[in-house]
PDB file of C-alpha atoms and ligand atoms in Angstrom:
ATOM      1  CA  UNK N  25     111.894 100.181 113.133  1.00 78.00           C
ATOM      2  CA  UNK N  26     109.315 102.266 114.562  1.00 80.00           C
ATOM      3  CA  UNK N  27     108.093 101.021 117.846  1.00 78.00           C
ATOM      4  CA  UNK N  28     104.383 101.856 117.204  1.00 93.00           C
ATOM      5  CA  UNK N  29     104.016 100.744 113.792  1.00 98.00           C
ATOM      6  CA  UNK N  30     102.153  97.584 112.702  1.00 98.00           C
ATOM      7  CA  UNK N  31     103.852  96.883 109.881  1.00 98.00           C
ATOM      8  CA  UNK N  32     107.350  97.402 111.186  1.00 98.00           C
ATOM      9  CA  UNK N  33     106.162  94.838 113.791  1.00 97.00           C
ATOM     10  CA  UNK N  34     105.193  92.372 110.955  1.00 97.00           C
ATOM     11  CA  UNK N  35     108.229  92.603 108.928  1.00 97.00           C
ATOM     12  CA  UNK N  36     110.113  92.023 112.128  1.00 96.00           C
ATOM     13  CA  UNK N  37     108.252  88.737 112.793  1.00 95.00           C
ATOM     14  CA  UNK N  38     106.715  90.110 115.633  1.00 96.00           C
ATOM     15  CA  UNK N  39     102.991  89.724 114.436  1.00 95.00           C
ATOM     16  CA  UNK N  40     101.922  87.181 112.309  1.00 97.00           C
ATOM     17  CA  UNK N  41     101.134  87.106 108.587  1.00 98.00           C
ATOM     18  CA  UNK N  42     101.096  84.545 105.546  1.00 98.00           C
ATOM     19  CA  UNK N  43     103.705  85.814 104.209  1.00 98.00           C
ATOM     20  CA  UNK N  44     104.230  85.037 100.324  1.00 98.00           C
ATOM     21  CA  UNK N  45     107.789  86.227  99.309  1.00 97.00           C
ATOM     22  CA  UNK N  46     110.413  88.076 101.260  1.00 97.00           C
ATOM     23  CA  UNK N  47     113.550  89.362 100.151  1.00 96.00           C
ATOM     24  CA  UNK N  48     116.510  90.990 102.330  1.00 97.00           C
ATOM     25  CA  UNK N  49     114.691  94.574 101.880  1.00 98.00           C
ATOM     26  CA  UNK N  50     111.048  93.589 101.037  1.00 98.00           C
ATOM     27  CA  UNK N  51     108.411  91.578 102.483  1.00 98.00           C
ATOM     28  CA  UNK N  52     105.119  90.456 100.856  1.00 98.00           C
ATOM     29  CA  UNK N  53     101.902  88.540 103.034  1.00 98.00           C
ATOM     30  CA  UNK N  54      98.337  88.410 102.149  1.00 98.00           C
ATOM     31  CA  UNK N  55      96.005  90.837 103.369  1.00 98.00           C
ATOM     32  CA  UNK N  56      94.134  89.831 106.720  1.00 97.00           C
ATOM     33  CA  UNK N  57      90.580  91.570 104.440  1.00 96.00           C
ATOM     34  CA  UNK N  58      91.306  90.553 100.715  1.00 95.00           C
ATOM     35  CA  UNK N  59      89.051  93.125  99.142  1.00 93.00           C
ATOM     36  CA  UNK N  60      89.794  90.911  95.472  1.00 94.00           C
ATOM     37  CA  UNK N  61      90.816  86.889  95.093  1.00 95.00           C
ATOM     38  CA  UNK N  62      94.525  87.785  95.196  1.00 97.00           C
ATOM     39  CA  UNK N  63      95.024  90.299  97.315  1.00 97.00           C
ATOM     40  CA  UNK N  64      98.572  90.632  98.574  1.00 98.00           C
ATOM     41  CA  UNK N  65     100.595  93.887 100.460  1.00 98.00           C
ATOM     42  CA  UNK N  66     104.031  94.515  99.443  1.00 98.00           C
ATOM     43  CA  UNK N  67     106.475  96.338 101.755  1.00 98.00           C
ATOM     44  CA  UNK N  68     109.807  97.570 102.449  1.00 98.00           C
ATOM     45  CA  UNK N  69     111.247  96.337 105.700  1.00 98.00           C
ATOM     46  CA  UNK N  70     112.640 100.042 106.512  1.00 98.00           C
ATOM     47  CA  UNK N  71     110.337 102.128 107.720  1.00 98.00           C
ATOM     48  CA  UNK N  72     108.695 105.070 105.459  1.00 98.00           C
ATOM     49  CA  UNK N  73     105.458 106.645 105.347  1.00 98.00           C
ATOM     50  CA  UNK N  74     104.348 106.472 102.085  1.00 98.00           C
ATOM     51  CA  UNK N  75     105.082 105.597  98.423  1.00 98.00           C
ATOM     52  CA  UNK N  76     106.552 109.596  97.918  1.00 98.00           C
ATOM     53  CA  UNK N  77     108.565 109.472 101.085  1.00 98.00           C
ATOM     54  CA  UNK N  78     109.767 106.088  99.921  1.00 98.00           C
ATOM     55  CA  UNK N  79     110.642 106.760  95.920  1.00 98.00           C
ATOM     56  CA  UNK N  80     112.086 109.932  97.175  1.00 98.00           C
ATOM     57  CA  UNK N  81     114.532 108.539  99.919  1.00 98.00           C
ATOM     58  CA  UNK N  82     114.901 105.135  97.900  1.00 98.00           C
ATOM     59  CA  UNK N  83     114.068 104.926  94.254  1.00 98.00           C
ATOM     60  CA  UNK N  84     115.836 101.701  93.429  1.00 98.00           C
ATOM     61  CA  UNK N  85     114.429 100.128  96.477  1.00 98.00           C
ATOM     62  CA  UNK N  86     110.462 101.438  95.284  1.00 98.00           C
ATOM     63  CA  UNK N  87     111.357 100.067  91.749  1.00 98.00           C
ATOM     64  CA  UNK N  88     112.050  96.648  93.322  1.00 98.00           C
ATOM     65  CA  UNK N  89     108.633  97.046  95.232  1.00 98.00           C
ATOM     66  CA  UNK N  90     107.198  97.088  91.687  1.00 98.00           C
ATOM     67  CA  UNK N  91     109.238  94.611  90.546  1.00 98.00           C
ATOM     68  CA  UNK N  92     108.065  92.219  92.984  1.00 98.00           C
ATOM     69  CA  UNK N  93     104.291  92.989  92.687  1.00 98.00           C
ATOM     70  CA  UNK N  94     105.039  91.866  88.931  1.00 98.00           C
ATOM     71  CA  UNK N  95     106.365  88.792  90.327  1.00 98.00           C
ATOM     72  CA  UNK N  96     103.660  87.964  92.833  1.00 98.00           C
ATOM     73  CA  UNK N  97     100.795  88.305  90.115  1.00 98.00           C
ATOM     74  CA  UNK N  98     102.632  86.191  88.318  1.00 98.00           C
ATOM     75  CA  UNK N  99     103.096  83.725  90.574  1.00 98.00           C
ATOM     76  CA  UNK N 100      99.379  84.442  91.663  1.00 98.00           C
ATOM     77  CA  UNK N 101      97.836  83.320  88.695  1.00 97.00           C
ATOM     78  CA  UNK N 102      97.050  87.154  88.089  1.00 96.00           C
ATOM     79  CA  UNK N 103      99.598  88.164  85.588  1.00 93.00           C
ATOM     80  CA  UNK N 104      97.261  89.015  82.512  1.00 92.00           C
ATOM     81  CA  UNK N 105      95.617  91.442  85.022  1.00 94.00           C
ATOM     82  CA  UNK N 106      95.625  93.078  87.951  1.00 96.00           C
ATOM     83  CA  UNK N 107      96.654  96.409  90.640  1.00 96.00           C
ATOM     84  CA  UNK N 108      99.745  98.190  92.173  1.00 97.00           C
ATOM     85  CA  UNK N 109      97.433 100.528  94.565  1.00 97.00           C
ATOM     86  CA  UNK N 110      99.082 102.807  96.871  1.00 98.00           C
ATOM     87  CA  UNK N 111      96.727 104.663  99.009  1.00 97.00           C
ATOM     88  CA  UNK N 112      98.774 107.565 100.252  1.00 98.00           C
ATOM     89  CA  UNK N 113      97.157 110.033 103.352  1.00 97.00           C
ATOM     90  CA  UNK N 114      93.843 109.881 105.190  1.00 96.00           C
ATOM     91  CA  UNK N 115      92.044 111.296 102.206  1.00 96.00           C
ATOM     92  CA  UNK N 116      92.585 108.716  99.930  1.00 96.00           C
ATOM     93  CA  UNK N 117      91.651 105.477 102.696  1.00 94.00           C
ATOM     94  CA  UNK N 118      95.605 104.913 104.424  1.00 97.00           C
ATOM     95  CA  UNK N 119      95.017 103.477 107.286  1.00 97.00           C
ATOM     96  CA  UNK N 120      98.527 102.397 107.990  1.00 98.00           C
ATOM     97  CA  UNK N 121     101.444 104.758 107.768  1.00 98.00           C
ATOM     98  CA  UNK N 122     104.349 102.021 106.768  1.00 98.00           C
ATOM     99  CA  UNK N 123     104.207 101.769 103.062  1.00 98.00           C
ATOM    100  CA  UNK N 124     102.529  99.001 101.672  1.00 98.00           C
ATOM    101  CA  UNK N 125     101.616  98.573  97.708  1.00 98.00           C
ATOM    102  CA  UNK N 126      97.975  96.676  97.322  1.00 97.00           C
ATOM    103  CA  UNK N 127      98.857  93.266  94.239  1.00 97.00           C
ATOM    104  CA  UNK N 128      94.722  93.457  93.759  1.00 97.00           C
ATOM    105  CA  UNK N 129      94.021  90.835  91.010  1.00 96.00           C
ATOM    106  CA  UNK N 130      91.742  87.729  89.999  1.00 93.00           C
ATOM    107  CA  UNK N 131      88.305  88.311  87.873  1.00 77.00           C
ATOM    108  CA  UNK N 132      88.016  91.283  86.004  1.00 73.00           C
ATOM    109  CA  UNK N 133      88.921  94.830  88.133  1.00 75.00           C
ATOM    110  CA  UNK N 134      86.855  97.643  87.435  1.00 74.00           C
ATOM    111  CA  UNK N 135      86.031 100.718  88.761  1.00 71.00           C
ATOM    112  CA  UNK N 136      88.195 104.151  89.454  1.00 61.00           C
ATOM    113  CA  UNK N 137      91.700 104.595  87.511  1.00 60.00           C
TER     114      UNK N 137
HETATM  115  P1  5GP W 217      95.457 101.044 103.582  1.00 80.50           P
HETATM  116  O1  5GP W 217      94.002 101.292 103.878  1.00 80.50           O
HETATM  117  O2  5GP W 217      96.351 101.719 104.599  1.00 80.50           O
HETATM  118  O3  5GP W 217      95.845 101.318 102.173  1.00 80.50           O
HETATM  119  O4  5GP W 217      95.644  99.481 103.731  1.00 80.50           O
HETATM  120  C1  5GP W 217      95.912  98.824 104.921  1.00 80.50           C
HETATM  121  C2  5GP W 217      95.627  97.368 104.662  1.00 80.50           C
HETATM  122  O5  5GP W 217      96.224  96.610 105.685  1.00 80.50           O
HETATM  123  C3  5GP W 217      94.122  97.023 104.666  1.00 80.50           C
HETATM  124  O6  5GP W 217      93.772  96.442 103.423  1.00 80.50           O
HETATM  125  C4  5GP W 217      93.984  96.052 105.845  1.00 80.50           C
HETATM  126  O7  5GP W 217      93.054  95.025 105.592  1.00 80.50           O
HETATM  127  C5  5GP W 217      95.395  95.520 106.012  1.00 80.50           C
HETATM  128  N1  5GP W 217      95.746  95.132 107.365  1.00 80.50           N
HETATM  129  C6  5GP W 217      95.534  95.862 108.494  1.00 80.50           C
HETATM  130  N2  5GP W 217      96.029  95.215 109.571  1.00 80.50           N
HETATM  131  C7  5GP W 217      96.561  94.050 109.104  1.00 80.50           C
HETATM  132  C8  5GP W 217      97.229  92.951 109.737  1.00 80.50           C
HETATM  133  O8  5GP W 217      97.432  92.913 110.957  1.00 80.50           O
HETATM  134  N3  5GP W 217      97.633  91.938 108.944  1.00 80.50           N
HETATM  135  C9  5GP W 217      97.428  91.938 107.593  1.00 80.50           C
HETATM  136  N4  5GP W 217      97.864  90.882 106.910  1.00 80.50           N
HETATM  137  N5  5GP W 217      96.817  92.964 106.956  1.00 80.50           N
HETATM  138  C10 5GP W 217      96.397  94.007 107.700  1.00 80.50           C
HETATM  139 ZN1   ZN W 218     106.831 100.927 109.917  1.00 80.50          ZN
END
């Protein structure tokens, strides 16, 4: 746990969230902004920085991230369509340094990628 980080403090229970599905090592809750109908942030209760530093340190433990986005569209409603985003540095829009996966789904996406 890393004293300063938001979503250390939310998988901790510290801050509140609506959380969806939470596992011993993962812990999913809706986005305070949705940016799409479902939108829902999936993260690992240890703290790493981002998706590399993650799949590098952990692979089996960033291949049940995925595994559990799967299962959250599904039990969204979203499973015939929908996101794993992971914004990863400034440049590309991270805005918090705890890795989190975006489930983005409902209507049809468009867009970039
Ligand atoms: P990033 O821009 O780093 O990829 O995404 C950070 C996401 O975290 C944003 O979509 C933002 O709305 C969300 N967020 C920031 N603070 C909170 C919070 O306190 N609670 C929840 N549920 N989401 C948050
Ligand atoms: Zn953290």
């Amino acid at each position: 746990m890393i004293d300063d980080c938001l979503f250390c403090k939310l998988a901790a229970g510290d801050i509140p969230a609506t959380i969806v599905r939470e596992t011993d090592r993962l812990v999913a809750f809706r986005d305070i902004a949705p940016q799409a109908r479902v939108h829902v942030l999936v993260i690992p209760r240890d703290h790493y920085a981002d998706i590399g530093a993650l799949a590098a340190a952990d692979p089996q433990l960033a291949g049940e991230l995925a595994a559990a986005a799967a299962a959250i569209a599904e039990a969204e409603g979203v499973g015939g369509g929908w996101r794993l985003v992971f914004n990863t540095g400034e440049d590309a829009g991270q805005t918090v340094f705890h890795v989190h996966g975006h489930v983005l789904g409902g209507g049809v996406l468009r867009g970039l990628a």
